[in-house]
Short mmCIF file of C-alpha atoms in Angstrom, two decimals:
data_model
loop_
_atom_site.label_atom_id
_atom_site.label_comp_id
_atom_site.label_asym_id
_atom_site.label_seq_id
_atom_site.Cartn_x
_atom_site.Cartn_y
_atom_site.Cartn_z
CA MET A 90 69.28 193.66 -194.55
CA ASN A 91 66.32 191.58 -193.41
CA LYS A 92 67.99 188.47 -194.79
CA LYS A 93 71.23 189.26 -193.01
CA LEU A 94 69.42 189.89 -189.73
CA LEU A 95 67.54 186.63 -190.09
CA SER A 96 70.82 184.77 -190.64
CA VAL A 97 72.35 186.31 -187.50
CA LEU A 98 69.32 185.31 -185.46
CA ILE A 99 69.48 181.72 -186.71
CA ALA A 100 73.22 181.52 -185.88
CA LEU A 101 72.59 182.81 -182.35
CA LEU A 102 69.87 180.21 -181.87
CA LEU A 103 72.33 177.47 -182.94
CA VAL A 104 74.98 178.70 -180.51
CA PHE A 105 72.50 178.79 -177.64
CA SER A 106 71.24 175.32 -178.58
CA LEU A 107 74.81 173.89 -178.26
CA SER A 108 75.69 175.57 -174.96
CA PRO A 109 75.58 173.50 -171.69
CA ALA A 110 72.90 175.76 -170.27
CA ALA A 111 70.56 174.58 -173.00
CA PHE A 112 70.75 171.04 -171.67
CA ALA A 113 70.33 171.63 -167.95
CA ASP A 114 67.87 173.63 -165.95
CA THR A 115 70.33 173.83 -163.03
CA ILE A 116 74.01 172.84 -162.62
CA TYR A 117 74.95 172.71 -158.95
CA SER A 118 78.45 173.43 -157.71
CA ALA A 119 80.81 170.55 -157.06
CA PRO A 120 81.05 169.31 -153.46
CA GLY A 121 83.98 170.43 -151.35
CA ALA A 122 86.81 168.08 -150.45
CA ILE A 123 85.53 164.51 -150.30
CA GLU A 124 87.10 162.51 -147.48
CA ALA A 125 88.40 159.14 -148.68
CA GLY A 126 86.43 156.28 -147.21
CA ARG A 127 83.34 158.40 -146.54
CA ARG A 128 80.20 157.94 -148.64
CA ILE A 129 78.91 160.91 -150.68
CA ASP A 130 75.42 161.51 -152.08
CA HIS A 131 75.67 164.82 -153.94
CA LEU A 132 73.09 166.38 -156.34
CA ALA A 133 75.13 167.59 -159.30
CA ALA A 134 72.41 168.82 -161.67
CA THR A 135 68.70 168.91 -162.50
CA LEU A 136 68.07 168.42 -166.25
CA SER A 137 65.15 168.14 -168.57
CA SER A 138 63.38 164.84 -168.43
CA GLY A 139 64.28 162.29 -171.06
CA VAL A 140 67.90 163.28 -171.66
CA SER A 141 70.79 160.83 -171.33
CA VAL A 142 73.71 161.62 -169.01
CA SER A 143 77.26 160.17 -168.73
CA ALA A 144 80.45 161.16 -166.90
CA THR A 145 84.20 160.64 -167.35
CA GLY A 146 87.15 161.10 -165.02
CA LEU A 147 85.23 160.29 -161.81
CA PRO A 148 87.27 159.13 -158.75
CA PRO A 149 87.40 155.33 -158.29
CA GLY A 150 84.28 154.21 -156.41
CA ILE A 151 82.17 157.27 -157.38
CA VAL A 152 79.40 156.75 -159.97
CA LEU A 153 76.81 158.96 -161.73
CA GLU A 154 73.16 158.06 -160.98
CA THR A 155 69.90 159.67 -162.18
CA GLU A 156 66.41 159.90 -160.70
CA GLU A 157 63.22 161.38 -162.23
CA SER A 158 61.48 164.03 -160.10
CA ASP A 159 58.80 166.67 -160.52
CA ASP A 160 61.54 169.16 -161.36
CA GLY A 161 63.03 166.95 -164.08
CA LEU A 162 65.95 164.53 -164.15
CA ASN A 163 68.11 164.75 -160.99
CA VAL A 164 71.79 163.76 -161.50
CA TYR A 165 73.66 162.50 -158.41
CA LEU A 166 77.30 161.63 -157.57
CA ARG A 167 77.23 158.66 -155.21
CA GLY A 168 79.68 156.14 -153.74
CA VAL A 169 82.85 155.75 -151.65
CA SER A 170 86.32 156.50 -152.99
CA LEU A 171 89.42 155.22 -151.21
CA VAL A 172 91.98 156.90 -153.48
CA ALA A 173 92.93 160.49 -152.66
CA GLY A 174 93.66 162.92 -155.51
CA ASN A 175 92.39 165.75 -157.72
CA TYR A 176 90.03 164.54 -160.48
CA ASN A 177 89.08 166.58 -163.57
CA CYS A 178 85.60 165.17 -164.32
CA PHE A 179 83.21 165.94 -167.20
CA ILE A 180 79.44 165.42 -167.48
CA SER A 181 78.04 164.85 -170.97
CA ILE A 182 74.35 165.28 -171.88
CA ASP A 183 72.81 163.41 -174.82
CA ASP A 184 76.31 162.34 -175.94
CA SER A 185 77.04 165.91 -176.99
CA GLU A 186 80.62 166.96 -177.66
CA ASN A 187 80.04 169.91 -175.33
CA LYS A 188 80.76 168.75 -171.78
CA ILE A 189 80.25 170.30 -168.36
CA ASN A 190 83.53 170.44 -166.39
CA TYR A 191 82.96 169.17 -162.84
CA PRO A 192 86.26 168.95 -160.84
CA LEU A 193 86.32 166.75 -157.71
CA THR A 194 88.90 166.48 -154.89
CA VAL A 195 89.33 163.43 -152.65
CA VAL A 196 91.44 163.98 -149.50
CA PRO A 197 92.87 161.33 -147.14
CA ALA A 198 90.71 160.44 -144.17
CA THR A 199 91.67 162.17 -140.95
CA PRO A 200 92.90 159.59 -138.41
CA SER A 201 91.03 159.14 -135.19
CA VAL A 202 93.54 159.19 -132.30
CA ASN A 203 93.17 158.17 -128.66
CA ILE A 204 96.12 158.46 -126.26
CA SER A 205 96.66 156.50 -123.04
CA SER A 206 95.85 158.14 -119.72
CA SER A 207 98.27 160.23 -117.67
CA GLN A 208 100.48 158.25 -115.32
CA SER A 209 102.65 158.68 -112.24
CA CYS A 210 105.65 156.58 -111.25
CA PHE A 211 108.82 156.66 -109.23
CA VAL A 212 112.31 157.33 -110.51
CA GLY A 213 113.58 154.48 -112.69
CA THR A 214 110.19 152.86 -113.23
CA GLU A 215 109.29 151.91 -116.78
CA VAL A 216 106.24 153.69 -118.19
CA GLN A 217 104.57 153.10 -121.55
CA LEU A 218 102.53 155.65 -123.51
CA SER A 219 100.50 154.57 -126.52
CA VAL A 220 97.99 155.81 -129.07
CA SER A 221 95.20 153.83 -130.72
CA THR A 222 94.41 155.05 -134.24
CA SER A 223 92.24 154.13 -137.20
CA VAL A 224 91.34 155.31 -140.70
CA ASN A 225 88.72 153.94 -143.06
CA ASP A 226 90.43 154.63 -146.39
CA GLY A 227 93.23 152.05 -146.18
CA GLY A 228 95.96 154.70 -145.95
CA THR A 229 99.35 154.21 -144.29
CA LEU A 230 99.75 155.68 -140.81
CA GLY A 231 102.89 157.36 -139.47
CA TYR A 232 103.66 158.47 -135.91
CA GLN A 233 105.75 161.20 -134.27
CA TRP A 234 105.88 161.86 -130.52
CA TYR A 235 106.45 165.29 -128.91
CA TYR A 236 107.04 166.46 -125.35
CA SER A 237 106.36 169.78 -123.63
CA ASP A 238 106.66 171.41 -120.23
CA SER A 239 103.13 172.77 -120.59
CA ASN A 240 99.80 171.02 -120.92
CA SER A 241 99.42 171.71 -124.67
CA ASN A 242 99.56 169.65 -127.85
CA THR A 243 101.13 172.45 -129.86
CA ASP A 244 104.66 173.81 -130.07
CA GLY A 245 106.15 170.73 -128.39
CA ALA A 246 109.68 169.43 -129.03
CA MET A 247 110.04 166.53 -131.43
CA ILE A 248 111.42 163.33 -129.83
CA LEU A 249 113.98 161.72 -132.13
CA ASN A 250 113.28 158.15 -133.25
CA ALA A 251 109.92 158.12 -131.42
CA VAL A 252 108.00 157.03 -134.52
CA ASN A 253 105.88 154.11 -133.30
CA SER A 254 102.42 153.90 -131.79
CA THR A 255 104.05 153.28 -128.37
CA TYR A 256 106.64 155.34 -126.50
CA TYR A 257 108.61 154.75 -123.29
CA PRO A 258 109.43 158.12 -121.70
CA ASP A 259 112.52 158.80 -119.63
CA THR A 260 111.83 158.39 -115.89
CA SER A 261 115.36 158.93 -114.58
CA VAL A 262 114.56 162.43 -113.30
CA GLY A 263 111.66 163.52 -111.12
CA GLY A 264 109.02 165.95 -112.38
CA THR A 265 106.02 166.15 -114.74
CA THR A 266 106.35 166.06 -118.54
CA TYR A 267 103.51 166.34 -121.11
CA TYR A 268 103.44 164.15 -124.21
CA TYR A 269 101.33 164.00 -127.36
CA CYS A 270 101.53 162.16 -130.71
CA GLU A 271 101.01 163.44 -134.24
CA VAL A 272 99.49 160.79 -136.55
CA THR A 273 99.75 161.16 -140.35
CA ASN A 274 97.63 159.30 -142.90
CA ASN A 275 99.30 158.86 -146.30
CA ASN A 276 96.88 158.02 -149.13
CA ASN A 277 98.17 157.99 -152.70
CA GLY A 278 100.96 160.42 -151.82
CA ILE A 279 98.59 162.92 -150.16
CA THR A 280 98.58 163.27 -146.37
CA SER A 281 96.28 164.37 -143.59
CA THR A 282 97.29 164.78 -139.95
CA ALA A 283 95.63 164.46 -136.56
CA VAL A 284 97.15 165.32 -133.19
CA SER A 285 96.32 163.42 -130.00
CA ALA A 286 95.38 164.94 -126.70
CA VAL A 287 98.07 165.42 -124.01
CA SER A 288 99.08 162.69 -121.59
CA SER A 289 101.33 163.54 -118.65
CA VAL A 290 103.91 161.45 -116.84
CA THR A 291 104.77 162.43 -113.26
CA VAL A 292 107.98 160.91 -111.85
CA LYS A 293 108.24 160.83 -108.02
CA GLU A 294 111.57 160.92 -106.27
CA ALA A 295 110.67 159.00 -103.08
CA ALA A 296 113.19 156.29 -102.13
CA VAL A 297 112.35 152.57 -102.29
CA THR A 298 112.52 151.14 -98.77
CA SER A 299 111.52 147.52 -99.62
CA VAL A 300 110.16 145.23 -102.33
CA SER A 301 107.87 142.23 -102.15
CA VAL A 302 106.22 139.79 -104.52
CA ALA A 303 102.77 141.05 -105.45
CA SER A 304 101.86 138.12 -107.76
CA LEU A 305 103.75 134.97 -108.77
CA PRO A 306 104.52 134.08 -112.41
CA TYR A 307 101.92 132.03 -114.20
CA LYS A 308 104.36 129.12 -114.47
CA THR A 309 106.05 127.75 -111.36
CA ASP A 310 106.69 124.10 -112.37
CA TYR A 311 109.68 123.32 -114.57
CA GLN A 312 112.01 120.57 -115.77
CA ALA A 313 115.76 120.68 -115.28
CA GLY A 314 117.36 122.75 -118.03
CA ASP A 315 114.29 124.94 -118.62
CA SER A 316 114.46 128.76 -118.62
CA LEU A 317 112.39 130.73 -116.13
CA ASP A 318 109.25 132.35 -117.58
CA PRO A 319 108.53 135.63 -115.71
CA ASP A 320 105.16 136.29 -117.36
CA GLY A 321 102.68 137.31 -114.67
CA LEU A 322 105.31 138.22 -112.08
CA GLN A 323 104.66 141.55 -110.31
CA ILE A 324 106.42 143.15 -107.34
CA SER A 325 105.35 145.85 -104.94
CA LEU A 326 107.66 148.83 -104.42
CA ASN A 327 107.33 150.41 -100.98
CA PHE A 328 108.54 154.05 -100.72
CA SER A 329 109.83 156.22 -97.93
CA ASP A 330 106.76 158.47 -98.05
CA GLY A 331 104.53 155.53 -97.19
CA SER A 332 103.24 155.03 -100.75
CA SER A 333 103.64 151.89 -102.83
CA GLN A 334 103.49 150.89 -106.45
CA ILE A 335 103.10 147.55 -108.24
CA VAL A 336 105.35 147.04 -111.25
CA SER A 337 105.87 144.16 -113.70
CA THR A 338 109.12 145.37 -115.27
CA GLY A 339 112.36 147.09 -114.30
CA PHE A 340 113.66 144.42 -111.87
CA GLY A 341 116.29 141.69 -112.12
CA ILE A 342 115.67 137.92 -111.82
CA SER A 343 118.20 135.23 -110.91
CA PRO A 344 118.70 132.46 -111.90
CA MET A 345 117.04 132.44 -115.32
CA THR A 346 118.16 128.86 -116.14
CA LEU A 347 117.03 126.06 -113.83
CA GLU A 348 119.79 123.45 -113.83
CA LYS A 349 118.99 121.13 -110.91
CA ALA A 350 115.89 119.24 -109.88
CA GLY A 351 114.12 120.17 -106.62
CA THR A 352 112.81 123.39 -105.13
CA GLN A 353 114.71 126.44 -106.38
CA THR A 354 114.67 129.95 -104.91
CA ILE A 355 114.36 132.81 -107.41
CA ILE A 356 115.82 136.16 -106.30
CA ILE A 357 114.21 139.43 -107.47
CA SER A 358 116.28 142.60 -107.20
CA TYR A 359 115.15 146.22 -107.57
CA GLN A 360 117.82 148.86 -107.08
CA ASP A 361 119.48 147.62 -103.87
CA LYS A 362 116.42 145.78 -102.52
CA THR A 363 115.55 142.10 -103.01
CA CYS A 364 112.75 139.61 -102.47
CA SER A 365 112.27 135.99 -103.56
CA PHE A 366 109.87 133.19 -104.47
CA SER A 367 110.24 129.45 -105.14
CA VAL A 368 109.58 127.19 -108.14
CA ASN A 369 109.47 123.40 -108.44
CA VAL A 370 112.02 121.79 -110.80
CA GLU A 371 111.67 118.13 -111.84
CA GLU A 372 114.09 115.87 -113.63
CA ALA A 373 113.97 116.64 -117.35
CA GLU A 374 112.30 114.24 -119.73
CA GLU A 375 114.59 112.88 -122.40
CA LYS A 376 114.00 114.34 -125.84
CA ILE A 377 115.71 112.61 -128.74
CA GLU A 378 117.26 115.18 -131.05
CA GLY A 379 119.00 112.89 -133.55
CA ILE A 380 120.69 109.53 -134.13
CA GLY A 381 123.73 108.28 -136.03
CA VAL A 382 125.46 104.98 -136.83
CA LEU A 383 127.99 104.09 -134.11
CA THR A 384 129.23 100.75 -135.53
CA PRO A 385 128.16 99.29 -138.91
CA PRO A 386 126.79 95.74 -139.15
CA SER A 387 129.21 92.86 -139.57
CA LYS A 388 127.70 91.99 -142.96
CA THR A 389 127.59 94.75 -145.58
CA GLU A 390 127.42 92.66 -148.80
CA TYR A 391 124.34 90.70 -149.86
CA LYS A 392 122.86 88.72 -152.72
CA PRO A 393 119.45 89.49 -154.23
CA GLY A 394 116.70 87.93 -152.10
CA GLU A 395 118.71 87.96 -148.86
CA SER A 396 117.46 89.69 -145.68
CA PHE A 397 119.34 92.36 -143.77
CA ASP A 398 121.45 91.11 -140.87
CA SER A 399 121.78 93.71 -138.09
CA THR A 400 124.41 91.76 -136.15
CA GLY A 401 127.08 94.19 -134.96
CA LEU A 402 124.98 97.30 -135.73
CA SER A 403 124.74 99.98 -133.02
CA ILE A 404 123.60 103.60 -133.03
CA ARG A 405 124.31 106.69 -130.94
CA VAL A 406 121.24 108.57 -129.70
CA TYR A 407 121.64 112.31 -129.09
CA THR A 408 119.23 113.85 -126.54
CA ASN A 409 118.71 117.05 -124.61
CA LEU A 410 120.50 115.28 -121.73
CA GLY A 411 123.54 114.19 -123.71
CA HIS A 412 123.94 110.96 -125.70
CA ARG A 413 123.66 107.21 -125.20
CA ASP A 414 124.44 104.13 -127.32
CA VAL A 415 121.72 101.71 -128.45
CA TYR A 416 122.32 98.16 -129.71
CA GLU A 417 118.75 96.96 -130.30
CA GLY A 418 115.17 98.15 -130.52
CA PHE A 419 115.59 100.19 -133.69
CA GLU A 420 113.68 99.66 -136.93
CA ILE A 421 115.33 98.74 -140.24
CA SER A 422 114.01 99.42 -143.74
CA PRO A 423 114.15 97.66 -146.18
CA GLN A 424 114.41 94.24 -144.58
CA SER A 425 115.33 92.38 -147.81
CA PHE A 426 116.99 93.18 -151.13
CA GLU A 427 115.60 92.58 -154.60
CA LYS A 428 117.91 94.68 -156.80
CA THR A 429 121.65 94.68 -157.23
CA GLY A 430 123.87 97.69 -156.54
CA ASP A 431 124.31 100.00 -153.57
CA GLN A 432 121.27 99.93 -151.26
CA THR A 433 120.44 102.58 -148.62
CA ILE A 434 119.31 101.21 -145.26
CA THR A 435 117.21 103.53 -143.09
CA ILE A 436 117.50 103.08 -139.32
CA SER A 437 114.69 104.61 -137.21
CA TYR A 438 114.61 105.17 -133.46
CA GLY A 439 112.53 107.50 -131.30
CA GLY A 440 111.13 109.38 -134.30
CA LYS A 441 114.58 110.09 -135.75
CA SER A 442 116.43 108.29 -138.55
CA CYS A 443 119.87 107.80 -140.07
CA THR A 444 121.17 105.73 -142.98
CA LEU A 445 123.96 103.38 -144.03
CA THR A 446 124.82 101.75 -147.37
CA VAL A 447 125.26 98.05 -148.22
CA LYS A 448 126.15 96.36 -151.50
CA VAL A 449 123.92 93.79 -153.20
CA ARG A 450 125.72 91.62 -155.75
CA VAL A 451 125.19 88.35 -157.64
CA ASP A 452 127.81 85.53 -157.68
CA GLU A 453 129.96 85.82 -160.77
CA LYS A 454 129.95 82.63 -162.84
CA PRO A 455 131.46 81.86 -166.27
CA VAL A 456 128.89 81.33 -169.01
CA SER A 457 130.96 80.98 -172.22
CA LEU A 458 134.48 80.54 -173.59
CA SER A 459 135.87 81.86 -176.89
CA VAL A 460 139.19 82.38 -178.64
CA LEU A 461 140.45 85.93 -178.20
CA SER A 462 143.67 85.43 -180.23
CA LYS A 463 144.96 82.28 -181.98
CA PRO A 464 148.42 80.81 -181.44
CA GLN A 465 151.35 82.29 -183.40
CA LYS A 466 151.86 79.05 -185.29
CA LEU A 467 148.94 77.80 -187.38
CA ASN A 468 150.80 75.80 -190.11
CA TYR A 469 152.23 72.38 -189.25
CA THR A 470 153.73 69.28 -190.86
CA VAL A 471 152.46 65.79 -190.15
CA GLY A 472 154.14 64.51 -187.00
CA GLU A 473 154.60 67.92 -185.37
CA GLU A 474 153.08 68.78 -181.99
CA LEU A 475 150.74 71.70 -181.31
CA ASP A 476 152.43 74.97 -180.24
CA THR A 477 150.03 77.07 -178.11
CA ASN A 478 152.31 80.09 -177.78
CA GLY A 479 150.18 83.22 -178.26
CA LEU A 480 146.86 81.47 -177.64
CA THR A 481 144.56 83.69 -175.54
CA LEU A 482 141.00 82.81 -174.51
CA ARG A 483 138.08 85.04 -173.49
CA LEU A 484 135.98 83.84 -170.53
CA THR A 485 132.59 85.64 -170.30
CA LEU A 486 130.84 85.85 -166.90
CA ASN A 487 127.14 86.15 -166.08
CA THR A 488 127.70 89.80 -165.12
CA ASN A 489 128.86 90.56 -168.69
CA LYS A 490 132.42 90.92 -167.45
CA THR A 491 135.19 89.15 -169.38
CA GLU A 492 138.55 87.67 -168.37
CA LYS A 493 141.63 86.88 -170.46
CA ILE A 494 142.91 83.31 -170.09
CA THR A 495 146.51 82.56 -171.15
CA ASP A 496 147.15 79.31 -169.24
CA GLY A 497 145.37 76.55 -167.35
CA PHE A 498 143.63 75.21 -170.46
CA SER A 499 144.14 71.95 -172.42
CA CYS A 500 144.02 71.30 -176.18
CA SER A 501 143.11 68.29 -178.27
CA PRO A 502 144.71 66.96 -180.43
CA THR A 503 148.25 67.94 -179.43
CA LYS A 504 150.02 66.00 -182.24
CA PHE A 505 149.13 65.91 -185.94
CA GLU A 506 149.05 62.49 -187.65
CA LYS A 507 147.47 63.40 -190.98
CA ALA A 508 147.56 66.24 -193.46
CA GLY A 509 144.77 68.75 -194.03
CA PRO A 510 142.84 71.28 -191.94
CA GLN A 511 142.63 70.28 -188.28
CA GLU A 512 140.19 71.59 -185.65
CA ILE A 513 141.68 72.08 -182.20
CA THR A 514 139.36 71.85 -179.17
CA VAL A 515 140.39 74.00 -176.20
CA THR A 516 139.02 73.06 -172.77
CA TYR A 517 139.01 75.37 -169.75
CA GLY A 518 137.02 74.15 -166.75
CA ASP A 519 133.58 73.12 -167.97
CA PHE A 520 133.77 75.17 -171.17
CA THR A 521 135.29 74.55 -174.60
CA CYS A 522 136.02 76.52 -177.77
CA LYS A 523 137.79 75.72 -181.05
CA PHE A 524 140.21 77.07 -183.65
CA SER A 525 141.69 75.55 -186.84
CA VAL A 526 145.26 74.86 -188.08
CA ASN A 527 146.64 73.64 -191.44
CA VAL A 528 148.71 70.41 -191.52
CA LYS A 529 150.89 69.53 -194.59
CA ASP A 530 152.44 66.24 -195.63
CA LYS A 531 156.18 65.90 -195.00
CA ARG A 532 157.00 65.31 -198.72
CA ALA A 533 155.18 68.45 -199.81
CA ASP A 534 157.08 70.37 -197.19
CA ALA A 535 160.49 68.92 -198.28
CA SER A 536 160.55 70.40 -201.83
CA PRO A 537 158.64 73.62 -201.84
CA SER A 538 157.87 75.13 -205.22
CA PRO A 539 159.02 78.70 -205.82
CA SER A 540 156.43 81.39 -205.34
CA PRO A 541 155.19 82.95 -208.60
CA SER A 542 155.99 86.35 -207.19
CA ALA A 543 159.55 85.45 -206.16
CA LYS A 544 162.40 87.03 -208.06
CA PRO A 545 164.86 84.82 -209.98
CA GLY A 546 167.44 83.39 -207.64
CA GLU A 547 165.20 83.90 -204.52
CA GLU A 548 163.42 81.10 -202.76
CA SER A 549 159.69 81.29 -202.27
CA LYS A 550 158.71 82.31 -198.74
CA PRO A 551 155.76 80.51 -197.18
CA GLN A 552 152.65 82.67 -196.76
CA SER A 553 151.84 83.47 -193.14
CA SER A 554 148.37 82.69 -191.89
CA PRO A 555 146.23 85.81 -191.66
CA SER A 556 144.93 84.71 -188.27
CA VAL A 557 148.33 84.82 -186.56
CA ASP A 558 148.72 87.73 -184.15
CA SER A 559 152.23 89.06 -184.82
CA SER A 560 152.14 91.13 -181.64
CA SER A 561 151.96 88.02 -179.40
CA VAL A 562 155.22 86.29 -180.45
CA ASP A 563 156.43 83.79 -177.88
CA LYS A 564 159.71 84.55 -176.09
CA GLN A 565 161.15 81.09 -176.95
CA ASP A 566 160.50 81.69 -180.68
CA GLU A 567 162.27 85.09 -180.48
CA SER A 568 165.24 83.44 -178.75
CA ARG A 569 165.43 80.75 -181.46
CA LYS A 570 165.37 83.36 -184.25
CA SER A 571 168.00 85.44 -182.47
CA GLY A 572 170.27 82.36 -182.18
CA SER A 573 169.96 81.55 -185.89
CA ASN A 574 170.77 85.17 -186.78
CA HIS A 575 173.91 85.06 -184.64
CA THR A 576 175.06 81.82 -186.33
CA ALA A 577 174.61 83.32 -189.80
CA LEU A 578 176.54 86.42 -188.79
CA ILE A 579 179.47 84.32 -187.51
CA VAL A 580 179.60 82.32 -190.77
CA ILE A 581 179.63 85.54 -192.85
CA MET A 582 182.43 86.99 -190.76
CA ILE A 583 184.55 83.81 -191.18
CA VAL A 584 184.01 83.81 -194.94
CA ALA A 585 184.97 87.51 -195.13
CA LEU A 586 188.18 86.89 -193.16
CA LEU A 587 189.15 83.96 -195.41
CA ALA A 588 188.50 86.10 -198.50
CA LEU A 589 190.68 88.90 -197.15
CA ALA A 590 193.44 86.45 -196.33
CA GLY A 591 193.31 84.95 -199.84
CA LEU A 592 193.32 88.43 -201.37
CA GLY A 593 196.37 89.30 -199.31
CA VAL A 594 198.29 86.17 -200.42
CA TYR A 595 197.39 86.83 -204.05
CA ALA A 596 198.53 90.47 -203.79
CA TYR A 597 201.80 89.42 -202.29
CA ILE A 598 202.58 86.90 -205.09
CA MET A 599 201.58 89.30 -207.85
CA HIS A 600 203.69 92.04 -206.38
CA ARG A 601 206.71 89.85 -206.41
CA ASN A 602 206.25 88.85 -210.02
CA ASN A 603 205.13 92.16 -211.48
CA GLY A 604 204.16 94.79 -208.95
CA ASP A 605 203.21 97.55 -211.40
CA ASP A 606 200.97 95.26 -213.42
CA PHE A 607 199.22 94.21 -210.24
CA ILE A 608 198.49 97.80 -209.20
CA GLU A 609 197.11 98.59 -212.66
CA ARG A 610 194.81 95.59 -212.57
CA ILE A 611 193.50 96.56 -209.14
CA THR A 612 192.82 100.11 -210.32
CA GLU A 613 191.12 98.81 -213.48
CA PHE A 614 188.96 96.51 -211.36
CA PHE A 615 187.65 99.36 -209.17
CA ASP A 616 187.08 101.59 -212.24
CA ARG A 617 184.91 98.90 -213.81
CA PHE A 618 183.10 98.45 -210.51
CA LYS A 619 182.25 102.18 -210.36
CA SER A 620 181.10 102.29 -213.99
CA ASP A 621 178.85 99.25 -213.43
CA LYS A 622 177.33 100.97 -210.42
#
């Protein structure tokens, strides 16, 4: 039993050694609601000297600080938090797993509110009420105005849409009305509210007997076309009960736009009463608002290195007074052209600019000549003349453009006196190019040898030159071939007619001598013809 009792005592000592009370002499209660934006300096605990302390879950801006004292180690919560909320904090001693729960609450700061003084006015006069507010926690402020028939800032009636820091009460009916404003501070979704004191507005019903200018506007000098600036203008309202009131709003002004130069009278009207004052209006200064090209220059195409020629160029200047046309005195950029292509010209006048486009080109000149396609005929016999049908030349320009040349050139030689390959020189302007033809002797051309590939009984056909362009056949050559084809067709038709005539005569004679034998022979002839086929 003594051993069991000893074990129980040891276990109890261990439990007490792990409890929070074993670490701290005194744990003080958490502070009440902490107002956001307000500094706190709160003693949270007094512990044994030499222990280490840490905290988790503290509000932003609040830190744990320690100070040694005669009583031990004092633990403080210090700082300023700007974020409202409920925070579940824990204080740990000597890094123990057992922690002291220390909940903290941060509430939004209560707004400070000051309302404008009570006022009195006459029926129809504009009156402004306002509140000045501030909070030191960075929260968002909201406003709501109320009115009441009694001098109290409770149980008033909410004014719809009156949610700004200023409010303009209704002054159309005489009497006294009390107003106050409720200001709400929203911090992290949590709100706090403050209510202003009461401000009254008393509306008098005395009639206005006359009005007069109490103070002129700050600005009384204008230029034609300006709008009147009424800032600083005040008028005095004189009432039937002998009282008066100075107001700066609630009256009409005419005219608001000053069209003509000279002294102009400005009429002020309040209800059915009027007064006036004068302003000085001078001729308006011209202000250029923009420019544009009226007529382009006479010259719009240039060569590289040339300077811009503004002859014929005019612009239209648009101003606050209308527009006018200008023919000189403007600036041009660039003044000269170095590159080819479309160039943008900027015209400047009176601080405004516009543009136009000119073309810069080089003179096109031929730089080379070459054969694009050779003539149709490239084989000749000694004594024949050159046939240039189908010959096409290519003329290349310095701009890399090319032109096709089909006439206007000359060739040399134009007649062939000897056999063999011949080089033809083609001249066009200052340029030449060459192509070759083949010239045969007349005797070799008179008795052509059959082609090895020709069939028996067929004449050898001359080989066409591979350089001849068959698609560029000359019209005269086509006409000559067509004529020869027609002649051959006529000859064939004549021969066929003569053969038919002879066959008819022969049939007639044979029929007379032995008609049946003739018919049999004809039939036998066609049978043999079919079998041979």
